PDB file of C-alpha atoms in Angstrom:
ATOM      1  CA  UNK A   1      27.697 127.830 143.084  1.00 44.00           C
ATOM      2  CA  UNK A   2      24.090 128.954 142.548  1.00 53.00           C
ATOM      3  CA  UNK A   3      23.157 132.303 140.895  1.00 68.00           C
ATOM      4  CA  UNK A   4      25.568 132.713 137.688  1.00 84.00           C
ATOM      5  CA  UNK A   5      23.674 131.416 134.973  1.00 91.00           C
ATOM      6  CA  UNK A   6      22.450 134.049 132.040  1.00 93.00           C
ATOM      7  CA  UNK A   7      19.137 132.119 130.249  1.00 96.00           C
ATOM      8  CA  UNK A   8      17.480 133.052 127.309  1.00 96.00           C
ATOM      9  CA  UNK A   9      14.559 130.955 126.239  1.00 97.00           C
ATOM     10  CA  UNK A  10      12.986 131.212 123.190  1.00 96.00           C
ATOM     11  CA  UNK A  11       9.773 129.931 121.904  1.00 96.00           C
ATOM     12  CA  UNK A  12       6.626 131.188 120.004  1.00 95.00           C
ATOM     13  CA  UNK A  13       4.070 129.005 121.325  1.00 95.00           C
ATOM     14  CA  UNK A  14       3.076 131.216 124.636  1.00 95.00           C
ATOM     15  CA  UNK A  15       2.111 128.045 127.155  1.00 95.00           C
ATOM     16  CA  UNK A  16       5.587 126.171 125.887  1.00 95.00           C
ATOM     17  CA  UNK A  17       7.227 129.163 126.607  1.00 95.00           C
ATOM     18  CA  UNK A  18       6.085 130.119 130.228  1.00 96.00           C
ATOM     19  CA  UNK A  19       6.507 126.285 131.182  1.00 95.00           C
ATOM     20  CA  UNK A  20      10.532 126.346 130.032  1.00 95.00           C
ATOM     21  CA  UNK A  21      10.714 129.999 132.071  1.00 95.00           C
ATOM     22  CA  UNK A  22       9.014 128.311 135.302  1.00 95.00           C
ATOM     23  CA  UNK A  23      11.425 125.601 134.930  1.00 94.00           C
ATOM     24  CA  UNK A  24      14.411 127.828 134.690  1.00 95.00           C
ATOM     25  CA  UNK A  25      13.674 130.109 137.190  1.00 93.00           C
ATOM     26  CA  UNK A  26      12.969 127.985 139.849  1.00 92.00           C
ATOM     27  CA  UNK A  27      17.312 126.563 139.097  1.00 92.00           C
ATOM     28  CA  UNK A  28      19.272 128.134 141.717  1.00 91.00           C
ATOM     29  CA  UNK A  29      21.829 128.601 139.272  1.00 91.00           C
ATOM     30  CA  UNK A  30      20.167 130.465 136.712  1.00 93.00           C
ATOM     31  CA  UNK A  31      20.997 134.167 137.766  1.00 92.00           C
ATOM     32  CA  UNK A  32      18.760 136.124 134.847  1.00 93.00           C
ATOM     33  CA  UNK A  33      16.377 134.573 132.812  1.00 96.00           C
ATOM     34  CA  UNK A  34      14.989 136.138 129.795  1.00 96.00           C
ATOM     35  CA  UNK A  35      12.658 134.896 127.082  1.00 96.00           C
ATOM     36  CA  UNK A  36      11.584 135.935 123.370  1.00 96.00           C
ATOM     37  CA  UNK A  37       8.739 134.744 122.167  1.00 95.00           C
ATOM     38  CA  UNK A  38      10.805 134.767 118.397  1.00 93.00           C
ATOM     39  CA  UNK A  39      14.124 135.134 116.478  1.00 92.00           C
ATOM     40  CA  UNK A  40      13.722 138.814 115.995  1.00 91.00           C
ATOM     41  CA  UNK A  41      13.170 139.640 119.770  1.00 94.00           C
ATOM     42  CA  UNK A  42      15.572 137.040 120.594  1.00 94.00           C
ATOM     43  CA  UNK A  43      18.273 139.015 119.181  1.00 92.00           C
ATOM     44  CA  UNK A  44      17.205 142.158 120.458  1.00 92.00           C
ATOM     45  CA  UNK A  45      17.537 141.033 124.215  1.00 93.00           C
ATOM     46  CA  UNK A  46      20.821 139.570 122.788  1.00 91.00           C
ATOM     47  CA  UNK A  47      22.054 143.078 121.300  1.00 88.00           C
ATOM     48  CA  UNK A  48      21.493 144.298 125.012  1.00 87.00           C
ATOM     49  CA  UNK A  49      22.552 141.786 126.720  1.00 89.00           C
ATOM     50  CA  UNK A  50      25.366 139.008 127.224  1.00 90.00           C
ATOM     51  CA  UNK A  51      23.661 135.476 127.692  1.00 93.00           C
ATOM     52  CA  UNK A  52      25.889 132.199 128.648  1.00 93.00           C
ATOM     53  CA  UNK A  53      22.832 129.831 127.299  1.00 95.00           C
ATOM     54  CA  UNK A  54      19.776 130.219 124.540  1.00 96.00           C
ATOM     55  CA  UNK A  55      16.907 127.469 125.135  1.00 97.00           C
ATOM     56  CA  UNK A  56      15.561 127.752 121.521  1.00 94.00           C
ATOM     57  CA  UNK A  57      12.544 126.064 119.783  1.00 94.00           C
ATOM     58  CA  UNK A  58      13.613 125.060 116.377  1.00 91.00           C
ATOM     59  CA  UNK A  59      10.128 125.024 114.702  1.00 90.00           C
ATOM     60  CA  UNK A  60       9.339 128.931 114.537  1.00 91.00           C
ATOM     61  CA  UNK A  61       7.742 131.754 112.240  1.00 89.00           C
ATOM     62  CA  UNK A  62      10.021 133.983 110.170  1.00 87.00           C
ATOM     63  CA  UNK A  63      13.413 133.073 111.054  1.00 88.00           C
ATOM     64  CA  UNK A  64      13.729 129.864 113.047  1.00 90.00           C
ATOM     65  CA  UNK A  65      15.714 128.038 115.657  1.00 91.00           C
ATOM     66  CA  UNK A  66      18.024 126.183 113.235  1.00 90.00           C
ATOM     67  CA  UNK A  67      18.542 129.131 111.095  1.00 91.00           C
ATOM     68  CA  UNK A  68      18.744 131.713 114.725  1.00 91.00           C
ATOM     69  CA  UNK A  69      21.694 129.088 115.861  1.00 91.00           C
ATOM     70  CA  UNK A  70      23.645 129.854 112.886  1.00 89.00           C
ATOM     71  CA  UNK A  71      23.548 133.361 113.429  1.00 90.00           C
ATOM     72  CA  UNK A  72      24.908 132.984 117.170  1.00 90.00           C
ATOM     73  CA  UNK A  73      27.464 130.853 116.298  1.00 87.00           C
ATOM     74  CA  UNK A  74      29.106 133.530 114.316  1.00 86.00           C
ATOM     75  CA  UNK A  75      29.071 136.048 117.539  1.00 87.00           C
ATOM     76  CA  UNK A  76      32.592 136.762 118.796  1.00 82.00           C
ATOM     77  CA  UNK A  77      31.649 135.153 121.848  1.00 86.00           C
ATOM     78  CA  UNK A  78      28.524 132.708 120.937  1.00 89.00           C
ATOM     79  CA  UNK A  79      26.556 131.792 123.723  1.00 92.00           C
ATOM     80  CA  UNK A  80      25.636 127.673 124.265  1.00 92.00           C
ATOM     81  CA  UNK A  81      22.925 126.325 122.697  1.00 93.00           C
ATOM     82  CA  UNK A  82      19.924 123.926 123.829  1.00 93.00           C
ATOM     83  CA  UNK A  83      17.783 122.950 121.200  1.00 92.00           C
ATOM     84  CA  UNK A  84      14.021 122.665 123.185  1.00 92.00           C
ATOM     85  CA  UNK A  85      11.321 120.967 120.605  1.00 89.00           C
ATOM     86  CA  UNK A  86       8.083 118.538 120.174  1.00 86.00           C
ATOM     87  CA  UNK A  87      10.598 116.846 117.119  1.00 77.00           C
ATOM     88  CA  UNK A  88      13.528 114.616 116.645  1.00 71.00           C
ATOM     89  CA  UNK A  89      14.364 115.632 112.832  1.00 69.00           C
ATOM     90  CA  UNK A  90      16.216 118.036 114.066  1.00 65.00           C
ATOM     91  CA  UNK A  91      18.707 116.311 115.618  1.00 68.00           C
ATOM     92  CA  UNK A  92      21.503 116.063 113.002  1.00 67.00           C
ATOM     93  CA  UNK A  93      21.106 120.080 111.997  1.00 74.00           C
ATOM     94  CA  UNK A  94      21.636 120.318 115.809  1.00 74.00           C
ATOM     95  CA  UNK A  95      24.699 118.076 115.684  1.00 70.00           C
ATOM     96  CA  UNK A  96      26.245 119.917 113.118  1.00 73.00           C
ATOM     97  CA  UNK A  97      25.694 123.433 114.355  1.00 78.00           C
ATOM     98  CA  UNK A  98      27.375 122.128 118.156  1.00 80.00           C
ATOM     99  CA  UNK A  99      24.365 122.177 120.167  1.00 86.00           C
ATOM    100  CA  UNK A 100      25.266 121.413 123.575  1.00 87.00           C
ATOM    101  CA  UNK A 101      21.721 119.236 124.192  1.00 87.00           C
ATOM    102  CA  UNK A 102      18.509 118.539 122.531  1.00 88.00           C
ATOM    103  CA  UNK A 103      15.538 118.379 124.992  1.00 88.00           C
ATOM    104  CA  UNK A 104      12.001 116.788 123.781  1.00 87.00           C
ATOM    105  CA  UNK A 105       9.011 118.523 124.904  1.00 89.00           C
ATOM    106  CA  UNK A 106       7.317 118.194 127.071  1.00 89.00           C
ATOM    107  CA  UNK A 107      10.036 119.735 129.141  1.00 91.00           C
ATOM    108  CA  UNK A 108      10.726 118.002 132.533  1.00 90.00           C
ATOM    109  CA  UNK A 109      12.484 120.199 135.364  1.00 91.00           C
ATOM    110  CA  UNK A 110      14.918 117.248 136.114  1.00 91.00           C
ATOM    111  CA  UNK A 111      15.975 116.905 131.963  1.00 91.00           C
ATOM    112  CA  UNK A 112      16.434 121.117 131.959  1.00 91.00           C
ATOM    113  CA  UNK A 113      18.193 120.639 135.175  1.00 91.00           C
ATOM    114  CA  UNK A 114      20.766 118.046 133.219  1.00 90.00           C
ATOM    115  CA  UNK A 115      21.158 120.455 130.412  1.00 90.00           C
ATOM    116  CA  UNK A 116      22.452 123.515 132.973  1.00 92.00           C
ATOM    117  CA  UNK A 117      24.724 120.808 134.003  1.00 89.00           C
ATOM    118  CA  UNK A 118      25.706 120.183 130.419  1.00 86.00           C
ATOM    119  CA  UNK A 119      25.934 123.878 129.920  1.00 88.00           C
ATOM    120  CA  UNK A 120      27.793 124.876 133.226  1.00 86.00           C
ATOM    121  CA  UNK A 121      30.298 121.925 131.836  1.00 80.00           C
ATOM    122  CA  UNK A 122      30.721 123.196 128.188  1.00 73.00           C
ATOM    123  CA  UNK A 123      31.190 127.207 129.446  1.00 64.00           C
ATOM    124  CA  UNK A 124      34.355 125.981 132.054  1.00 50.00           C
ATOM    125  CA  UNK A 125      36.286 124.201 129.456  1.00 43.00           C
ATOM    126  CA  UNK A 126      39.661 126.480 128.543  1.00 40.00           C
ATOM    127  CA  UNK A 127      39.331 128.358 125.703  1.00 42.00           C
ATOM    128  CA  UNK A 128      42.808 128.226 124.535  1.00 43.00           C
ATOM    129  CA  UNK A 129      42.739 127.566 120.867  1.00 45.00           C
ATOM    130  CA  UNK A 130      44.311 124.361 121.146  1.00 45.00           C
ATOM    131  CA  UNK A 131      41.374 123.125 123.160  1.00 40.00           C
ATOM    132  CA  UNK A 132      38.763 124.781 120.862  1.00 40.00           C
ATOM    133  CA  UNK A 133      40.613 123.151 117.708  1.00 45.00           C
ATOM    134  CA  UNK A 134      40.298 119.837 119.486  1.00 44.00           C
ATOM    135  CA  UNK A 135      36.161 120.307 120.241  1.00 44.00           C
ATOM    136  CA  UNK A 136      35.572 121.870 116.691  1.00 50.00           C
ATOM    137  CA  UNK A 137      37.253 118.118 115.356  1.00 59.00           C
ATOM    138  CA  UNK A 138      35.380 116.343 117.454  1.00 68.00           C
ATOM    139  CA  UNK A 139      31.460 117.149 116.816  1.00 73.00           C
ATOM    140  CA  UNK A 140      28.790 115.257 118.687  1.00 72.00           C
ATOM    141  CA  UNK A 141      25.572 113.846 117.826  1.00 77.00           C
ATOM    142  CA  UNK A 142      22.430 113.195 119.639  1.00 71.00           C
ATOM    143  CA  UNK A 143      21.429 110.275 120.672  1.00 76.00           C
ATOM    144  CA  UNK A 144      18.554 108.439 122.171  1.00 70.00           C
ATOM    145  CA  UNK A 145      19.366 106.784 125.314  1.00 66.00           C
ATOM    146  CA  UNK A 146      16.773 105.012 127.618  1.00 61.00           C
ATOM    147  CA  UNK A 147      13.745 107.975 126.891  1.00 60.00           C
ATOM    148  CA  UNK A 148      17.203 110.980 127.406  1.00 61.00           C
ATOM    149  CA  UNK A 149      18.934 112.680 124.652  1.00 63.00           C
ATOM    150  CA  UNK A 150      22.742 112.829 125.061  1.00 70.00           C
ATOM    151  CA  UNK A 151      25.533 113.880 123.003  1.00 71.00           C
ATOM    152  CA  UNK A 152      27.361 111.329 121.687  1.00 80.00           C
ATOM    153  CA  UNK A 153      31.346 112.268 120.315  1.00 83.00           C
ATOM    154  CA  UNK A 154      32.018 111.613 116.593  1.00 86.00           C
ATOM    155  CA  UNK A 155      35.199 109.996 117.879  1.00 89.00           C
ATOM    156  CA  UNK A 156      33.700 107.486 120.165  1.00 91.00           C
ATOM    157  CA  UNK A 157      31.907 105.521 116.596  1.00 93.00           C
ATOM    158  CA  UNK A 158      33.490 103.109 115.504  1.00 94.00           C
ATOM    159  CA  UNK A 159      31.143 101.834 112.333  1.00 94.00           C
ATOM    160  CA  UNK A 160      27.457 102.917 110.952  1.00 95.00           C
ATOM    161  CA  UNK A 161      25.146 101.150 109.414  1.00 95.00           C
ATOM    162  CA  UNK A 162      22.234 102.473 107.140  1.00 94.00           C
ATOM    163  CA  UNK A 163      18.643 101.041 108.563  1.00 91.00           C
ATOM    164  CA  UNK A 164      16.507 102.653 105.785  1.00 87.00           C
ATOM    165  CA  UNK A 165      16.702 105.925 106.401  1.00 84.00           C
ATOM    166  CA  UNK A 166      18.205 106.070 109.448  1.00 87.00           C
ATOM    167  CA  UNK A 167      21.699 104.766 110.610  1.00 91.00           C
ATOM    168  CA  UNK A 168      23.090 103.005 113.424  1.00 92.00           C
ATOM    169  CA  UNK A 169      25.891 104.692 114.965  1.00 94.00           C
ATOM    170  CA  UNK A 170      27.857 101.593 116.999  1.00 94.00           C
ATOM    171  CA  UNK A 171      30.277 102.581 119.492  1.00 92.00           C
ATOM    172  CA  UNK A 172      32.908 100.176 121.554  1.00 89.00           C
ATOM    173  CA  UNK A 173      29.454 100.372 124.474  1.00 85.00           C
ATOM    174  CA  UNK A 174      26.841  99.543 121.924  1.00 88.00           C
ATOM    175  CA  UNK A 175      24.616 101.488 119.148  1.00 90.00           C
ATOM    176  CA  UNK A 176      22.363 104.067 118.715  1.00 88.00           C
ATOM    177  CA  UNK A 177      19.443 104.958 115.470  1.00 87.00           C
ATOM    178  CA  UNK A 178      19.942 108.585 114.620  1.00 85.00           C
ATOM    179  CA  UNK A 179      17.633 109.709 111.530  1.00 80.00           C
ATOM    180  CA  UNK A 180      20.498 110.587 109.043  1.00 84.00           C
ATOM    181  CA  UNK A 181      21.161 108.754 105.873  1.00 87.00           C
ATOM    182  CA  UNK A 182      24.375 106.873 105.182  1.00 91.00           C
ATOM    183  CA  UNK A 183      24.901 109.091 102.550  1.00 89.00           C
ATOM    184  CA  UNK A 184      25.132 112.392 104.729  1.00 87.00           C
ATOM    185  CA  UNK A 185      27.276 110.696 106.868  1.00 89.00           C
ATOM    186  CA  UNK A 186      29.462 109.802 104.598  1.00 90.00           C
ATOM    187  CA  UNK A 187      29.896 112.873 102.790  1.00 88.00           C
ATOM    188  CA  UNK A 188      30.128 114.516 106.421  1.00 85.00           C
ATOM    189  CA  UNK A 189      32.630 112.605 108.302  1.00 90.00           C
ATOM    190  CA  UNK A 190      35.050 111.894 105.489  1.00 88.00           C
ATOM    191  CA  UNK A 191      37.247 114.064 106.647  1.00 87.00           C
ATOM    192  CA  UNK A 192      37.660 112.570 109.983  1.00 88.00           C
ATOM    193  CA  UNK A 193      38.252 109.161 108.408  1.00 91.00           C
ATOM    194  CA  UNK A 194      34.915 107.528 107.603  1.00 94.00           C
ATOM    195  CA  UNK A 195      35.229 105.523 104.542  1.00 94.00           C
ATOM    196  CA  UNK A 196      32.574 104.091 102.559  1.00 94.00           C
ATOM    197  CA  UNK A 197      32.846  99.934 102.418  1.00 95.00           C
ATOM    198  CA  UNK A 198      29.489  98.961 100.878  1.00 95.00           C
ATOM    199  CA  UNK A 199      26.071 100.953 100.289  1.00 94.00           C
ATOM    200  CA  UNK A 200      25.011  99.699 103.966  1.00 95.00           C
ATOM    201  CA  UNK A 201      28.687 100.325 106.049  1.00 96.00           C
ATOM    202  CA  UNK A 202      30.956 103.355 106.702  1.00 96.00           C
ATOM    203  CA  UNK A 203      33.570 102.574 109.121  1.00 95.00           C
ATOM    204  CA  UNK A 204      36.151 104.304 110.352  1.00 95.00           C
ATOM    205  CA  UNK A 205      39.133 103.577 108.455  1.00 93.00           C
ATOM    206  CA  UNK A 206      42.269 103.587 111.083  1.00 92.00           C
ATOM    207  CA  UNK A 207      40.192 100.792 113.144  1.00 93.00           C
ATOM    208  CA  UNK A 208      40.137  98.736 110.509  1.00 92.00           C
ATOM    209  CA  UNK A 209      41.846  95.285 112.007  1.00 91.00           C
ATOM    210  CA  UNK A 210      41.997  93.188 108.888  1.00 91.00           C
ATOM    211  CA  UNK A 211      40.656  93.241 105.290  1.00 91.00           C
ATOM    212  CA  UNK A 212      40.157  89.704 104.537  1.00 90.00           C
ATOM    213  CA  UNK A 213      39.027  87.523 101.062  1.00 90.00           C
ATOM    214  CA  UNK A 214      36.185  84.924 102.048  1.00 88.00           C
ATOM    215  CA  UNK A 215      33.909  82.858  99.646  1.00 83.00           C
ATOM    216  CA  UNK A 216      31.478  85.580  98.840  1.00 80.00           C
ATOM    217  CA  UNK A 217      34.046  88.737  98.280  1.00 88.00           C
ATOM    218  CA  UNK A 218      36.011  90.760 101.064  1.00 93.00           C
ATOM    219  CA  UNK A 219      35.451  91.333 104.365  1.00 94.00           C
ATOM    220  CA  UNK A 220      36.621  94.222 107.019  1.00 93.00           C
ATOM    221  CA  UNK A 221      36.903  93.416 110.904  1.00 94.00           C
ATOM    222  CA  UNK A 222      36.553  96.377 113.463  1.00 93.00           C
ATOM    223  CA  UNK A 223      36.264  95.495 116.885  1.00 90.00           C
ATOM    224  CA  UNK A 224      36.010  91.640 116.216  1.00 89.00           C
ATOM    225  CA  UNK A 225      32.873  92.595 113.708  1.00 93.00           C
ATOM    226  CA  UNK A 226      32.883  91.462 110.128  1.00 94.00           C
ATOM    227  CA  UNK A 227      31.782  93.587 107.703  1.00 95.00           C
ATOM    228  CA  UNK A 228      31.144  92.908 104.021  1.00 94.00           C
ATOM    229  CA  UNK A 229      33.042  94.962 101.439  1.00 94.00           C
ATOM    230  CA  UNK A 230      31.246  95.615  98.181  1.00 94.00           C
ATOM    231  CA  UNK A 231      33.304  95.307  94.962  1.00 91.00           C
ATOM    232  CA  UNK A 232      32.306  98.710  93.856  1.00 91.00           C
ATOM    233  CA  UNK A 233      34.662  99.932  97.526  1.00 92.00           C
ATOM    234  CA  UNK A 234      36.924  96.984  97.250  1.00 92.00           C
ATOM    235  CA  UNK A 235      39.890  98.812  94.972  1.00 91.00           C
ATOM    236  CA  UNK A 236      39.318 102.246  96.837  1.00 91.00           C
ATOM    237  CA  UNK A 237      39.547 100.684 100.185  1.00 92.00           C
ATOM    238  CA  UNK A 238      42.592  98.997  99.369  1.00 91.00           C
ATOM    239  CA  UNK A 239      44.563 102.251  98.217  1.00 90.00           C
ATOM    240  CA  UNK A 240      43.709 104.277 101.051  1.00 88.00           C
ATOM    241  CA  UNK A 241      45.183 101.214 103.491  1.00 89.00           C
ATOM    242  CA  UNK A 242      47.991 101.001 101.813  1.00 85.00           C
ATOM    243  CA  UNK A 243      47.585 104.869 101.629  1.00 84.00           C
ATOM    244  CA  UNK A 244      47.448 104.949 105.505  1.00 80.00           C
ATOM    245  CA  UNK A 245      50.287 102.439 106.088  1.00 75.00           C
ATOM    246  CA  UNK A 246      52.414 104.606 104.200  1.00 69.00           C
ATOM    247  CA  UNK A 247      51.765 107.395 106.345  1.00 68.00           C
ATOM    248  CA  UNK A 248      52.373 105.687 109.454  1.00 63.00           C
ATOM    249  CA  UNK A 249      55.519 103.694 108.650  1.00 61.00           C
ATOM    250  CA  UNK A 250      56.861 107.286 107.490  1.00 55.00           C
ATOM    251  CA  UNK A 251      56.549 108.728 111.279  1.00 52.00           C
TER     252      UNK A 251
END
């Protein structure tokens, strides 16, 4: 297919701007490309006009990119998102609000080329609300991989661990350093299981394989990995295993 794709991009930095809009236009499948050089014009072309994609700087005058995504995301039919910046702070906000990619300046026509992909692969997915349920439970998060940003699904971590003030998202493949605190994490993803162990863990708490007493206190093994268990987490972990093991002997 070439020729289908609605673009907006959005940036307030003139030369950033024209470079993302050469980029896009030379796609064959973006269809209509228009750009805004901020969040007010932005949603003026958008009051016009039906886009399937916004390319949006974050780091804007007046209202910006973050704060502009949480506006579209309430339209009755919101349009994807790809988050286009000189910055990786962002990257968490992004997560959160369901960004479909996070591109680092300077743009490259082969990484805005992946992102159509990404886009083209997020707009085909059924809409039935079964299927949206499942995505909205699911969030992803970027991560750095080999100089790309990629999405990474909340489902696919198995434990994080805080590095300062960043944490290590591992996964069954490997890890990845996002800049979040454990503590955002943890308040985040509780609800989809994460359980605090000790002030440097959160794991997911149905992979847990074992809790285990050792010399030094308790330990938790996920995946084969040993994981200390501070005594502070010790009694709270234990009720919501035993918690959980309720639950699944009662199915």
């Amino acid at each position: 297919m070439s020729g289908f794709l609605r673009v907006l991009a959005v940036d307030d930095e003139p030369p950033a701007l024209d470079e993302l809009a050469y980029h896009l236009r030379t796609d064959p499948r973006v269809a209509r490309l228009h750009t805004a050089g901020d969040a007010t014009e932005a949603l003026r072309v958008l009051r016009d006009d039906d886009v399937d994609v916004v390319f949006l700087d974050i780091r804007m005058p007046g209202l910006d990119g973050m704060e502009l995504a949480r506006v579209l995301r309430r339209f009755a039919r919101p349009p994807a998102i790809v988050f286009v910046t000189a910055y990786d702070d962002g990257a968490v906000d992004a997560f959160d609000l369901g960004a479909t990619d996070y591109v680092r300046k300077p743009v490259r026509a082969e990484r805005l080329a992946e992102s159509l992909r990404r886009v083209i692969g997020s707009r085909v997915v059924p809409t039935h609300p079964a299927a949206l349920a499942r995505a909205e439970e699911d969030p992803t998060i970027p991560v750095e991989l080999a100089g790309t940003t990629r999405m990474l699904p909340r489902s696919a971590v198995r434990w994080v661990e805080a590095q300062g003030d960043y944490a290590r998202l591992h996964t069954a493949e490997g890890s990845h350093l996002v800049r979040v605190s454990l503590a955002t994490l943890a308040e985040r993803w509780a609800d989809a299981g994460f359980v605090r162990i000790h002030r440097s863990y959160l794991v997911q708490l149905k992979l847990i394989a074992e809790l285990r007493l050792v010399n030094s206190g308790y330990v938790v093994v996920v995946d084969s990995t040993e994981l200390p268990v501070s005594r502070r987490h010790t009694r709270e972990l234990k009720d919501k295993l035993v918690r959980a093991a309720k639950q699944d002997w009662s199915r």
